[in-house]
mmCIF file of C-alpha atoms and ligand atoms in Angstrom:
data_model
loop_
_atom_site.group_PDB
_atom_site.id
_atom_site.type_symbol
_atom_site.label_atom_id
_atom_site.label_comp_id
_atom_site.label_asym_id
_atom_site.label_seq_id
_atom_site.Cartn_x
_atom_site.Cartn_y
_atom_site.Cartn_z
ATOM 1 C CA MET O 1 0.000 0.000 0.000
ATOM 2 C CA ASN O 2 1.464 3.333 -1.067
ATOM 3 C CA LEU O 3 1.182 5.780 1.820
ATOM 4 C CA ASP O 4 2.006 8.802 -0.373
ATOM 5 C CA ALA O 5 -0.871 7.925 -2.697
ATOM 6 C CA LEU O 6 -3.223 7.411 0.274
ATOM 7 C CA ASN O 7 -2.240 10.781 1.714
ATOM 8 C CA ASP O 8 -2.581 12.495 -1.680
ATOM 9 C CA ASP O 9 -6.035 11.027 -2.244
ATOM 10 C CA PHE O 10 -7.474 10.905 1.275
ATOM 11 C CA GLY O 11 -5.273 12.809 3.720
ATOM 12 C CA ILE O 12 -6.832 15.879 5.345
ATOM 13 C CA PRO O 13 -4.027 18.131 6.619
ATOM 14 C CA GLY O 14 -4.036 18.451 10.391
ATOM 15 C CA LYS O 15 -6.908 15.936 10.746
ATOM 16 C CA ILE O 16 -6.355 12.626 8.956
ATOM 17 C CA GLN O 17 -3.003 11.226 7.955
ATOM 18 C CA PHE O 18 -2.038 7.789 6.649
ATOM 19 C CA GLU O 19 0.977 6.138 8.263
ATOM 20 C CA ALA O 20 2.630 2.764 8.605
ATOM 21 C CA GLY O 21 1.271 1.248 11.805
ATOM 22 C CA HIS O 22 2.437 -1.837 13.697
ATOM 23 C CA GLY O 23 3.791 -4.549 11.431
ATOM 24 C CA GLY O 24 4.047 -1.922 8.669
ATOM 25 C CA LEU O 25 0.285 -2.161 8.122
ATOM 26 C CA PRO O 26 -1.237 1.078 6.795
ATOM 27 C CA MET O 27 -3.512 3.026 9.073
ATOM 28 C CA ALA O 28 -5.389 6.318 9.257
ATOM 29 C CA LYS O 29 -4.357 8.493 12.169
ATOM 30 C CA VAL O 30 -6.966 11.019 13.272
ATOM 31 C CA SER O 31 -6.323 14.067 15.388
ATOM 32 C CA ASN O 32 -8.886 16.838 15.879
ATOM 33 C CA ASP O 33 -10.150 19.089 18.662
ATOM 34 C CA ASN O 34 -12.398 16.310 20.005
ATOM 35 C CA CYS O 35 -10.264 13.202 19.998
ATOM 36 C CA LEU O 36 -7.423 11.071 18.749
ATOM 37 C CA GLY O 37 -8.247 8.020 16.656
ATOM 38 C CA GLU O 38 -6.689 5.205 14.628
ATOM 39 C CA MET O 39 -8.073 2.877 11.980
ATOM 40 C CA TYR O 40 -6.172 0.169 10.086
ATOM 41 C CA LEU O 41 -7.017 -0.841 6.515
ATOM 42 C CA HIS O 42 -6.459 -4.428 7.710
ATOM 43 C CA GLY O 43 -9.967 -5.407 8.797
ATOM 44 C CA ALA O 44 -11.176 -1.752 8.664
ATOM 45 C CA HIS O 45 -10.153 -2.081 12.269
ATOM 46 C CA VAL O 46 -10.420 0.886 14.638
ATOM 47 C CA THR O 47 -7.605 0.496 17.161
ATOM 48 C CA GLY O 48 -7.868 3.792 19.036
ATOM 49 C CA TYR O 49 -10.373 6.372 20.197
ATOM 50 C CA GLN O 50 -9.445 8.818 22.911
ATOM 51 C CA PRO O 51 -11.614 11.873 23.592
ATOM 52 C CA LEU O 52 -9.313 14.769 24.461
ATOM 53 C CA GLY O 53 -8.833 15.054 28.203
ATOM 54 C CA SER O 54 -10.079 11.475 28.772
ATOM 55 C CA ASP O 55 -8.500 8.068 28.990
ATOM 56 C CA PRO O 56 -8.573 5.891 25.845
ATOM 57 C CA LEU O 57 -12.031 4.311 25.556
ATOM 58 C CA LEU O 58 -10.829 1.251 23.648
ATOM 59 C CA TRP O 59 -8.644 -1.544 24.969
ATOM 60 C CA MET O 60 -5.779 -2.815 22.817
ATOM 61 C CA SER O 61 -3.750 -5.912 23.531
ATOM 62 C CA GLY O 62 -0.056 -5.145 23.870
ATOM 63 C CA GLU O 63 0.496 -8.660 22.456
ATOM 64 C CA SER O 64 -1.688 -8.275 19.361
ATOM 65 C CA PHE O 65 -0.507 -9.713 16.072
ATOM 66 C CA PHE O 66 -0.264 -7.242 13.228
ATOM 67 C CA PHE O 67 -0.024 -9.767 10.418
ATOM 68 C CA PRO O 68 -1.923 -9.783 7.122
ATOM 69 C CA ASP O 69 -3.467 -13.189 7.843
ATOM 70 C CA LYS O 70 -4.394 -12.633 11.507
ATOM 71 C CA PRO O 71 -6.949 -10.438 13.252
ATOM 72 C CA ILE O 72 -5.845 -7.534 15.419
ATOM 73 C CA ARG O 73 -6.615 -8.113 19.128
ATOM 74 C CA GLY O 74 -8.455 -5.226 20.768
ATOM 75 C CA GLY O 75 -10.044 -2.064 19.423
ATOM 76 C CA VAL O 76 -12.979 -2.902 17.178
ATOM 77 C CA PRO O 77 -12.731 -6.109 15.144
ATOM 78 C CA LEU O 78 -15.476 -6.445 12.549
ATOM 79 C CA CYS O 79 -16.884 -9.955 12.418
ATOM 80 C CA TRP O 80 -18.709 -10.831 9.190
ATOM 81 C CA PRO O 81 -20.333 -12.828 7.497
ATOM 82 C CA TRP O 82 -20.411 -15.333 10.325
ATOM 83 C CA PHE O 83 -20.022 -14.934 14.070
ATOM 84 C CA GLY O 84 -17.906 -17.399 16.081
ATOM 85 C CA ALA O 85 -16.956 -20.654 14.435
ATOM 86 C CA HIS O 86 -18.170 -21.184 10.866
ATOM 87 C CA PRO O 87 -21.461 -23.123 11.100
ATOM 88 C CA THR O 88 -20.299 -26.056 8.960
ATOM 89 C CA ASP O 89 -16.568 -25.778 8.193
ATOM 90 C CA PRO O 90 -14.222 -25.636 11.213
ATOM 91 C CA GLU O 91 -11.279 -24.902 8.879
ATOM 92 C CA LEU O 92 -12.639 -21.460 8.055
ATOM 93 C CA PRO O 93 -11.519 -18.557 10.238
ATOM 94 C CA GLN O 94 -13.384 -17.778 13.438
ATOM 95 C CA HIS O 95 -15.616 -14.673 13.166
ATOM 96 C CA GLY O 96 -15.602 -14.522 9.368
ATOM 97 C CA LEU O 97 -13.566 -12.911 6.625
ATOM 98 C CA ALA O 98 -13.875 -9.176 7.145
ATOM 99 C CA ARG O 99 -11.423 -8.755 10.008
ATOM 100 C CA ILE O 100 -8.546 -10.438 8.180
ATOM 101 C CA ALA O 101 -9.196 -8.802 4.787
ATOM 102 C CA ASP O 102 -7.355 -5.769 3.487
ATOM 103 C CA TRP O 103 -9.859 -3.025 2.810
ATOM 104 C CA ASP O 104 -9.574 0.036 0.569
ATOM 105 C CA VAL O 105 -10.138 3.587 1.665
ATOM 106 C CA ALA O 106 -13.341 4.814 -0.009
ATOM 107 C CA SER O 107 -13.419 8.391 1.301
ATOM 108 C CA THR O 108 -12.483 10.720 4.107
ATOM 109 C CA ASN O 109 -14.303 13.849 5.210
ATOM 110 C CA GLN O 110 -14.130 16.537 7.786
ATOM 111 C CA LEU O 111 -17.702 16.874 9.123
ATOM 112 C CA ALA O 112 -19.415 19.459 11.317
ATOM 113 C CA ASP O 113 -18.326 19.810 14.968
ATOM 114 C CA ASP O 114 -14.765 18.807 14.101
ATOM 115 C CA THR O 115 -15.650 15.180 13.445
ATOM 116 C CA SER O 116 -13.335 13.251 11.126
ATOM 117 C CA GLU O 117 -14.883 10.526 8.973
ATOM 118 C CA VAL O 118 -13.019 7.605 7.413
ATOM 119 C CA VAL O 119 -14.896 5.177 5.146
ATOM 120 C CA MET O 120 -13.356 1.858 4.073
ATOM 121 C CA ARG O 121 -14.689 -0.556 1.482
ATOM 122 C CA LEU O 122 -14.423 -4.298 0.868
ATOM 123 C CA THR O 123 -15.931 -6.249 -2.021
ATOM 124 C CA ASP O 124 -15.832 -9.943 -2.823
ATOM 125 C CA ASN O 125 -12.684 -11.239 -4.497
ATOM 126 C CA ALA O 126 -11.231 -14.641 -5.336
ATOM 127 C CA GLU O 127 -10.132 -15.159 -1.726
ATOM 128 C CA THR O 128 -13.496 -14.283 -0.137
ATOM 129 C CA ARG O 129 -15.416 -16.309 -2.730
ATOM 130 C CA ALA O 130 -13.287 -19.375 -1.950
ATOM 131 C CA ALA O 131 -14.599 -19.236 1.636
ATOM 132 C CA TRP O 132 -18.028 -17.649 1.079
ATOM 133 C CA ALA O 133 -19.555 -17.757 -2.379
ATOM 134 C CA HIS O 134 -21.577 -14.540 -2.439
ATOM 135 C CA PRO O 135 -20.906 -11.188 -4.150
ATOM 136 C CA PHE O 136 -21.078 -8.338 -1.628
ATOM 137 C CA GLU O 137 -19.978 -4.835 -0.790
ATOM 138 C CA LEU O 138 -19.155 -3.671 2.739
ATOM 139 C CA MET O 139 -18.688 -0.027 3.668
ATOM 140 C CA MET O 140 -17.288 0.654 7.124
ATOM 141 C CA ARG O 141 -17.724 4.252 8.255
ATOM 142 C CA ALA O 142 -15.967 5.466 11.379
ATOM 143 C CA CYS O 143 -16.645 8.997 12.634
ATOM 144 C CA PHE O 144 -14.199 10.274 15.228
ATOM 145 C CA GLY O 145 -15.651 13.227 17.142
ATOM 146 C CA GLU O 146 -17.180 13.922 20.542
ATOM 147 C CA GLU O 147 -18.458 10.383 20.159
ATOM 148 C CA LEU O 148 -17.297 7.450 18.067
ATOM 149 C CA THR O 149 -19.744 6.230 15.421
ATOM 150 C CA LEU O 150 -19.090 2.874 13.776
ATOM 151 C CA GLU O 151 -21.417 1.981 10.931
ATOM 152 C CA LEU O 152 -21.255 -1.019 8.639
ATOM 153 C CA THR O 153 -23.371 -1.066 5.463
ATOM 154 C CA ILE O 154 -23.713 -4.531 3.962
ATOM 155 C CA SER O 155 -24.939 -4.801 0.367
ATOM 156 C CA ASN O 156 -25.891 -7.886 -1.560
ATOM 157 C CA SER O 157 -24.467 -7.263 -5.023
ATOM 158 C CA GLY O 158 -25.277 -10.757 -6.308
ATOM 159 C CA ASP O 159 -28.462 -12.281 -7.625
ATOM 160 C CA GLU O 160 -29.172 -14.748 -4.791
ATOM 161 C CA PRO O 161 -30.228 -13.903 -1.243
ATOM 162 C CA PHE O 162 -27.661 -14.472 1.517
ATOM 163 C CA ASP O 163 -27.680 -14.686 5.314
ATOM 164 C CA SER O 164 -25.010 -12.851 7.238
ATOM 165 C CA ALA O 165 -24.058 -12.380 10.858
ATOM 166 C CA THR O 166 -22.165 -9.303 12.037
ATOM 167 C CA ALA O 167 -20.414 -8.153 15.173
ATOM 168 C CA ILE O 168 -19.002 -4.718 15.839
ATOM 169 C CA HIS O 169 -16.830 -6.400 18.466
ATOM 170 C CA THR O 170 -15.752 -3.416 20.563
ATOM 171 C CA TYR O 171 -13.182 -3.922 23.338
ATOM 172 C CA PHE O 172 -13.708 -1.265 26.018
ATOM 173 C CA ALA O 173 -10.901 -0.277 28.355
ATOM 174 C CA VAL O 174 -11.778 -0.479 32.055
ATOM 175 C CA GLU O 175 -9.654 0.125 35.108
ATOM 176 C CA ASN O 176 -10.727 -2.951 37.038
ATOM 177 C CA ILE O 177 -13.233 -5.470 35.675
ATOM 178 C CA GLU O 178 -14.462 -6.296 39.184
ATOM 179 C CA ALA O 179 -15.592 -2.665 39.585
ATOM 180 C CA VAL O 180 -17.589 -2.662 36.322
ATOM 181 C CA THR O 181 -21.372 -2.753 36.105
ATOM 182 C CA ILE O 182 -23.217 -3.064 32.806
ATOM 183 C CA ARG O 183 -26.714 -1.598 32.757
ATOM 184 C CA GLY O 184 -29.357 -1.934 30.069
ATOM 185 C CA LEU O 185 -29.637 -5.710 29.793
ATOM 186 C CA ALA O 186 -31.838 -6.492 32.821
ATOM 187 C CA GLY O 187 -34.852 -8.606 31.920
ATOM 188 C CA ARG O 188 -33.292 -9.705 28.613
ATOM 189 C CA GLN O 189 -32.668 -13.290 27.576
ATOM 190 C CA PHE O 190 -29.237 -14.518 26.637
ATOM 191 C CA THR O 191 -27.730 -17.706 25.337
ATOM 192 C CA ASP O 192 -24.862 -18.716 27.572
ATOM 193 C CA GLN O 193 -21.965 -19.780 25.346
ATOM 194 C CA LEU O 194 -20.298 -21.287 28.428
ATOM 195 C CA ASP O 195 -23.291 -23.543 29.178
ATOM 196 C CA ASN O 196 -24.180 -25.227 25.863
ATOM 197 C CA ASN O 197 -25.994 -22.107 24.690
ATOM 198 C CA ALA O 198 -28.648 -22.510 27.402
ATOM 199 C CA LEU O 199 -31.248 -19.734 27.256
ATOM 200 C CA LYS O 200 -31.201 -17.705 30.483
ATOM 201 C CA LEU O 201 -32.699 -14.516 31.863
ATOM 202 C CA GLN O 202 -30.599 -11.548 32.957
ATOM 203 C CA SER O 203 -31.833 -10.376 36.329
ATOM 204 C CA GLY O 204 -30.466 -6.990 37.336
ATOM 205 C CA SER O 205 -27.296 -5.457 36.001
ATOM 206 C CA LEU O 206 -24.264 -7.453 34.990
ATOM 207 C CA ARG O 207 -21.073 -7.741 37.027
ATOM 208 C CA PHE O 208 -17.979 -9.852 36.451
ATOM 209 C CA ARG O 209 -16.530 -12.464 38.794
ATOM 210 C CA ALA O 210 -15.796 -15.197 36.235
ATOM 211 C CA GLU O 211 -15.698 -15.739 32.465
ATOM 212 C CA VAL O 212 -18.721 -14.263 30.669
ATOM 213 C CA ASP O 213 -19.634 -15.122 27.071
ATOM 214 C CA ARG O 214 -23.246 -14.288 26.280
ATOM 215 C CA VAL O 215 -25.411 -13.441 23.310
ATOM 216 C CA TYR O 216 -28.333 -11.308 24.473
ATOM 217 C CA VAL O 217 -30.839 -12.311 21.848
ATOM 218 C CA ASP O 218 -33.559 -9.697 22.346
ATOM 219 C CA SER O 219 -31.582 -6.576 23.137
ATOM 220 C CA GLU O 220 -32.036 -3.340 21.206
ATOM 221 C CA ASP O 221 -31.505 -1.097 24.204
ATOM 222 C CA ASP O 222 -28.669 1.255 24.972
ATOM 223 C CA VAL O 223 -26.103 -0.141 27.351
ATOM 224 C CA VAL O 224 -24.076 1.811 29.898
ATOM 225 C CA ILE O 225 -20.689 0.590 31.119
ATOM 226 C CA GLU O 226 -20.235 2.010 34.614
ATOM 227 C CA GLN O 227 -17.066 1.906 36.650
ATOM 228 C CA GLU O 228 -16.197 3.128 40.066
ATOM 229 C CA GLY O 229 -13.828 6.077 39.780
ATOM 230 C CA ARG O 230 -14.136 6.591 36.017
ATOM 231 C CA PRO O 231 -16.716 8.216 33.723
ATOM 232 C CA ALA O 232 -19.338 5.833 32.373
ATOM 233 C CA VAL O 233 -19.488 4.958 28.668
ATOM 234 C CA HIS O 234 -22.751 4.961 26.771
ATOM 235 C CA VAL O 235 -23.253 2.484 23.910
ATOM 236 C CA SER O 236 -26.224 2.904 21.582
ATOM 237 C CA LYS O 237 -27.044 1.094 18.377
ATOM 238 C CA THR O 238 -29.366 0.640 15.424
ATOM 239 C CA GLY O 239 -29.869 -2.256 13.021
ATOM 240 C CA SER O 240 -29.160 -4.779 15.782
ATOM 241 C CA ARG O 241 -31.389 -6.794 18.089
ATOM 242 C CA SER O 242 -28.595 -8.788 19.717
ATOM 243 C CA THR O 243 -25.726 -7.777 22.011
ATOM 244 C CA VAL O 244 -22.722 -9.885 22.954
ATOM 245 C CA VAL O 245 -20.887 -9.406 26.238
ATOM 246 C CA TRP O 246 -17.548 -11.140 26.653
ATOM 247 C CA ASN O 247 -14.762 -11.255 29.212
ATOM 248 C CA PRO O 248 -12.367 -14.230 28.981
ATOM 249 C CA TRP O 249 -11.300 -14.180 32.661
ATOM 250 C CA ILE O 250 -8.145 -16.007 33.741
ATOM 251 C CA ALA O 251 -7.835 -19.358 31.969
ATOM 252 C CA LYS O 252 -8.951 -18.186 28.534
ATOM 253 C CA SER O 253 -6.676 -15.122 28.748
ATOM 254 C CA GLN O 254 -3.799 -17.507 29.361
ATOM 255 C CA ARG O 255 -4.792 -19.669 26.386
ATOM 256 C CA MET O 256 -4.918 -16.824 23.852
ATOM 257 C CA PRO O 257 -1.442 -16.218 22.371
ATOM 258 C CA ASP O 258 -2.096 -12.544 21.560
ATOM 259 C CA PHE O 259 -3.690 -11.627 24.875
ATOM 260 C CA PRO O 260 -1.828 -10.751 28.106
ATOM 261 C CA ASP O 261 -2.502 -13.177 30.960
ATOM 262 C CA ASP O 262 -3.883 -10.347 33.081
ATOM 263 C CA GLY O 263 -5.589 -8.584 30.142
ATOM 264 C CA TYR O 264 -9.063 -9.655 31.279
ATOM 265 C CA GLN O 265 -8.785 -7.264 34.236
ATOM 266 C CA THR O 266 -8.801 -4.140 32.061
ATOM 267 C CA MET O 267 -11.224 -4.908 29.232
ATOM 268 C CA VAL O 268 -14.768 -5.879 28.471
ATOM 269 C CA CYS O 269 -16.356 -6.482 25.079
ATOM 270 C CA VAL O 270 -19.839 -5.109 24.483
ATOM 271 C CA GLU O 271 -20.641 -6.006 20.901
ATOM 272 C CA THR O 272 -23.365 -4.684 18.641
ATOM 273 C CA THR O 273 -24.363 -7.746 16.665
ATOM 274 C CA ASN O 274 -26.639 -9.569 14.285
ATOM 275 C CA ALA O 275 -26.015 -12.961 15.862
ATOM 276 C CA GLU O 276 -28.010 -16.173 16.379
ATOM 277 C CA SER O 277 -31.736 -15.478 15.790
ATOM 278 C CA ASP O 278 -30.761 -11.941 14.663
ATOM 279 C CA VAL O 279 -28.765 -13.099 11.602
ATOM 280 C CA ARG O 280 -30.065 -11.072 8.632
ATOM 281 C CA THR O 281 -31.191 -12.298 5.228
ATOM 282 C CA LEU O 282 -30.369 -9.860 2.453
ATOM 283 C CA GLN O 283 -32.169 -10.063 -0.868
ATOM 284 C CA PRO O 284 -30.254 -9.188 -4.077
ATOM 285 C CA GLY O 285 -29.661 -5.447 -4.364
ATOM 286 C CA ARG O 286 -30.648 -4.787 -0.734
ATOM 287 C CA THR O 287 -28.546 -3.321 2.065
ATOM 288 C CA HIS O 288 -28.468 -3.590 5.825
ATOM 289 C CA VAL O 289 -26.919 -0.988 8.113
ATOM 290 C CA ILE O 290 -25.701 -1.825 11.621
ATOM 291 C CA ARG O 291 -24.402 1.018 13.770
ATOM 292 C CA GLN O 292 -22.808 1.427 17.178
ATOM 293 C CA VAL O 293 -22.252 4.802 18.830
ATOM 294 C CA VAL O 294 -19.879 5.044 21.771
ATOM 295 C CA ALA O 295 -19.827 8.142 23.942
ATOM 296 C CA PRO O 296 -18.278 9.033 27.272
ATOM 297 C CA VAL O 297 -20.930 10.138 29.736
ATOM 298 C CA ASP O 298 -20.264 13.619 31.171
ATOM 299 C CA GLY O 299 -19.531 13.804 34.884
HETATM 300 C C1 BG6 P 1 -16.538 -13.199 21.382
HETATM 301 C C2 BG6 P 1 -17.050 -14.612 21.481
HETATM 302 O O1 BG6 P 1 -17.416 -12.432 20.616
HETATM 303 O O2 BG6 P 1 -15.249 -13.201 20.764
HETATM 304 C C3 BG6 P 1 -16.056 -15.428 22.289
HETATM 305 O O3 BG6 P 1 -18.338 -14.606 22.066
HETATM 306 C C4 BG6 P 1 -14.680 -15.351 21.660
HETATM 307 O O4 BG6 P 1 -16.502 -16.778 22.354
HETATM 308 C C5 BG6 P 1 -14.294 -13.885 21.526
HETATM 309 O O5 BG6 P 1 -13.748 -16.030 22.481
HETATM 310 C C6 BG6 P 1 -12.930 -13.665 20.879
HETATM 311 O O6 BG6 P 1 -12.826 -14.323 19.677
HETATM 312 P P1 BG6 P 1 -11.464 -14.337 18.881
HETATM 313 O O7 BG6 P 1 -11.710 -15.159 17.657
HETATM 314 O O8 BG6 P 1 -11.172 -12.901 18.531
HETATM 315 O O9 BG6 P 1 -10.434 -14.912 19.800
#
């Protein structure tokens, strides 16, 4: 990827610049009066969002791979067109193709209120069709401003319908997982991925004392991540009726090669998804938009 060409075509002086990131992978670096941000072309992966005067909102693994054939660990992986293991072929990559594909930059813009927009695009190619037969176009729009907006538009550019699952798999940085409370899921049902996908009911807000891996299957509500001693983070969404919450806790952290053993203490994933019963069928020529908006709560 030619960084000079990217900067000539899409750089916005003083706001958006393309640089070589970790592993030499190209990334957009955003700096404006609201925030700092980072987005790699590999996976259209947002790896940083820090409102000015605040701590970084996203967690990044210090042991992440930055290799063309591996997902980045932390930030916002984009899982598509399947979530988790492939339903029939265990050889295919976990969480789909999008997060290990190299995307193109489609556009950049400086919007109102000093918000910087980066849009990346992925279409089917020989490699994607070998794993998933359908023609498609994905547009990933990230707006870095007072809040972080992440919006994936999925288009069926073929002539057969397809089903696709999506996760905007955001890793939030927390100071201490045992001091975190997640509100907005009480009364919702979830499938417990740690208990043979048993369907369970969430009573009250969610706290963490062990591994958590849940797909809330009827959740359209906003979620608030509260922490003692730190501002809360508000997560809202559209185009999604399912929410995944994940913390690997001790043993799984130790098993993951790109994850620090104690990493579970300072992160939690709250994912805006189309998973399980919320997988979407797209007819030819139709699009689906799934959006997550992340904002620090004042005070
Ligand atoms: C979560 C899943 O969304 O992603 C977990 O619910 C999984 O089961 C986690 O462990 C991380 O997946 P990966 O493929 O990035 O290690």
